[in-house]
JSON list of C-alpha atoms in Angstrom, two decimals:
[
{"chain": "A", "resi": 1281, "resn": "UNK", "atom": "CA", "xyz": [355.07, -45.54, 76.12]},
{"chain": "A", "resi": 1282, "resn": "UNK", "atom": "CA", "xyz": [352.27, -43.03, 75.55]},
{"chain": "A", "resi": 1283, "resn": "UNK", "atom": "CA", "xyz": [351.41, -41.94, 72.05]},
{"chain": "A", "resi": 1284, "resn": "UNK", "atom": "CA", "xyz": [352.51, -38.48, 70.99]},
{"chain": "A", "resi": 1285, "resn": "UNK", "atom": "CA", "xyz": [348.99, -36.94, 71.00]},
{"chain": "A", "resi": 1286, "resn": "UNK", "atom": "CA", "xyz": [347.60, -38.75, 74.01]},
{"chain": "A", "resi": 1287, "resn": "UNK", "atom": "CA", "xyz": [346.79, -36.86, 77.16]},
{"chain": "A", "resi": 1288, "resn": "UNK", "atom": "CA", "xyz": [348.33, -38.41, 80.25]},
{"chain": "A", "resi": 1289, "resn": "UNK", "atom": "CA", "xyz": [347.18, -35.74, 82.72]},
{"chain": "A", "resi": 1290, "resn": "UNK", "atom": "CA", "xyz": [344.04, -36.22, 84.72]},
{"chain": "A", "resi": 1291, "resn": "UNK", "atom": "CA", "xyz": [341.93, -33.19, 85.58]},
{"chain": "A", "resi": 1292, "resn": "UNK", "atom": "CA", "xyz": [340.34, -33.19, 88.99]},
{"chain": "A", "resi": 1293, "resn": "UNK", "atom": "CA", "xyz": [336.97, -31.51, 89.17]},
{"chain": "A", "resi": 1294, "resn": "UNK", "atom": "CA", "xyz": [336.62, -29.06, 92.02]},
{"chain": "A", "resi": 1295, "resn": "UNK", "atom": "CA", "xyz": [333.44, -27.83, 93.57]},
{"chain": "A", "resi": 1296, "resn": "UNK", "atom": "CA", "xyz": [333.33, -24.57, 95.49]},
{"chain": "A", "resi": 1297, "resn": "UNK", "atom": "CA", "xyz": [332.33, -25.15, 99.08]},
{"chain": "A", "resi": 1298, "resn": "UNK", "atom": "CA", "xyz": [329.91, -22.56, 100.41]},
{"chain": "A", "resi": 1299, "resn": "UNK", "atom": "CA", "xyz": [330.51, -21.54, 103.98]},
{"chain": "A", "resi": 1300, "resn": "UNK", "atom": "CA", "xyz": [327.32, -20.00, 105.40]},
{"chain": "A", "resi": 1301, "resn": "UNK", "atom": "CA", "xyz": [327.74, -16.55, 106.87]},
{"chain": "A", "resi": 1302, "resn": "UNK", "atom": "CA", "xyz": [325.29, -14.73, 109.11]},
{"chain": "A", "resi": 1303, "resn": "UNK", "atom": "CA", "xyz": [324.35, -11.14, 108.30]},
{"chain": "A", "resi": 1304, "resn": "UNK", "atom": "CA", "xyz": [322.35, -9.15, 110.85]},
{"chain": "A", "resi": 1305, "resn": "UNK", "atom": "CA", "xyz": [319.95, -6.38, 109.90]},
{"chain": "A", "resi": 1306, "resn": "UNK", "atom": "CA", "xyz": [317.77, -4.09, 111.97]},
{"chain": "A", "resi": 1307, "resn": "UNK", "atom": "CA", "xyz": [314.19, -3.29, 111.02]},
{"chain": "A", "resi": 1308, "resn": "UNK", "atom": "CA", "xyz": [313.71, 0.44, 110.60]},
{"chain": "A", "resi": 1309, "resn": "UNK", "atom": "CA", "xyz": [311.04, 2.75, 109.28]},
{"chain": "A", "resi": 1310, "resn": "UNK", "atom": "CA", "xyz": [310.63, 4.00, 105.75]},
{"chain": "A", "resi": 1311, "resn": "UNK", "atom": "CA", "xyz": [311.00, 7.78, 105.44]},
{"chain": "A", "resi": 1312, "resn": "UNK", "atom": "CA", "xyz": [307.50, 9.11, 106.05]},
{"chain": "A", "resi": 1313, "resn": "UNK", "atom": "CA", "xyz": [307.48, 11.74, 103.27]},
{"chain": "A", "resi": 1314, "resn": "UNK", "atom": "CA", "xyz": [304.78, 13.66, 105.10]},
{"chain": "A", "resi": 1315, "resn": "UNK", "atom": "CA", "xyz": [302.58, 10.63, 105.76]},
{"chain": "A", "resi": 1316, "resn": "UNK", "atom": "CA", "xyz": [301.34, 9.95, 109.27]},
{"chain": "A", "resi": 1317, "resn": "UNK", "atom": "CA", "xyz": [301.67, 6.16, 108.95]},
{"chain": "A", "resi": 1318, "resn": "UNK", "atom": "CA", "xyz": [305.11, 4.69, 109.68]},
{"chain": "A", "resi": 1319, "resn": "UNK", "atom": "CA", "xyz": [305.92, 1.59, 107.65]},
{"chain": "A", "resi": 1320, "resn": "UNK", "atom": "CA", "xyz": [308.63, -0.84, 108.77]},
{"chain": "A", "resi": 1321, "resn": "UNK", "atom": "CA", "xyz": [311.35, -1.74, 106.27]},
{"chain": "A", "resi": 1322, "resn": "UNK", "atom": "CA", "xyz": [314.74, -3.36, 105.95]},
{"chain": "A", "resi": 1323, "resn": "UNK", "atom": "CA", "xyz": [317.25, -3.27, 103.12]},
{"chain": "A", "resi": 1324, "resn": "UNK", "atom": "CA", "xyz": [319.65, -6.01, 102.10]},
{"chain": "A", "resi": 1325, "resn": "UNK", "atom": "CA", "xyz": [322.88, -4.82, 100.52]},
{"chain": "A", "resi": 1326, "resn": "UNK", "atom": "CA", "xyz": [326.50, -5.83, 100.27]},
{"chain": "A", "resi": 1327, "resn": "UNK", "atom": "CA", "xyz": [329.11, -7.46, 98.10]},
{"chain": "A", "resi": 1328, "resn": "UNK", "atom": "CA", "xyz": [328.26, -10.81, 99.69]},
{"chain": "A", "resi": 1329, "resn": "UNK", "atom": "CA", "xyz": [325.01, -10.74, 97.67]},
{"chain": "A", "resi": 1330, "resn": "UNK", "atom": "CA", "xyz": [326.95, -10.40, 94.43]},
{"chain": "A", "resi": 1331, "resn": "UNK", "atom": "CA", "xyz": [329.15, -13.32, 95.48]},
{"chain": "A", "resi": 1332, "resn": "UNK", "atom": "CA", "xyz": [325.97, -15.40, 95.87]},
{"chain": "A", "resi": 1333, "resn": "UNK", "atom": "CA", "xyz": [324.85, -14.41, 92.33]},
{"chain": "A", "resi": 1334, "resn": "UNK", "atom": "CA", "xyz": [322.20, -11.88, 93.32]},
{"chain": "A", "resi": 1335, "resn": "UNK", "atom": "CA", "xyz": [322.03, -9.26, 90.59]},
{"chain": "A", "resi": 1336, "resn": "UNK", "atom": "CA", "xyz": [320.00, -6.18, 89.68]},
{"chain": "A", "resi": 1337, "resn": "UNK", "atom": "CA", "xyz": [316.58, -7.14, 88.35]},
{"chain": "A", "resi": 1338, "resn": "UNK", "atom": "CA", "xyz": [316.59, -10.60, 89.95]},
{"chain": "A", "resi": 1339, "resn": "UNK", "atom": "CA", "xyz": [313.18, -11.68, 91.26]},
{"chain": "A", "resi": 1340, "resn": "UNK", "atom": "CA", "xyz": [313.35, -12.74, 94.90]},
{"chain": "A", "resi": 1341, "resn": "UNK", "atom": "CA", "xyz": [310.59, -14.56, 96.77]},
{"chain": "A", "resi": 1342, "resn": "UNK", "atom": "CA", "xyz": [310.23, -13.70, 100.46]},
{"chain": "A", "resi": 1343, "resn": "UNK", "atom": "CA", "xyz": [308.30, -16.07, 102.72]},
{"chain": "A", "resi": 1344, "resn": "UNK", "atom": "CA", "xyz": [307.15, -14.46, 105.96]},
{"chain": "A", "resi": 1345, "resn": "UNK", "atom": "CA", "xyz": [306.86, -16.60, 109.05]},
{"chain": "A", "resi": 1346, "resn": "UNK", "atom": "CA", "xyz": [305.95, -15.72, 112.58]},
{"chain": "A", "resi": 1347, "resn": "UNK", "atom": "CA", "xyz": [308.97, -15.59, 114.78]}
]
């Protein structure tokens, strides 16, 4: 018989499984604000970023590759 203060329950550890999702973005141009040079840009946004622990002020490193 188990003692009065003993714990007979076992706790299973669970790990969240990340399912990759694809997000498509289109390259556009930055508003020119009177400048003659058009600069390409794209913006990442969405609640999915928050779910992946992106937050305001986070430093992000972007590696550019040809492709």
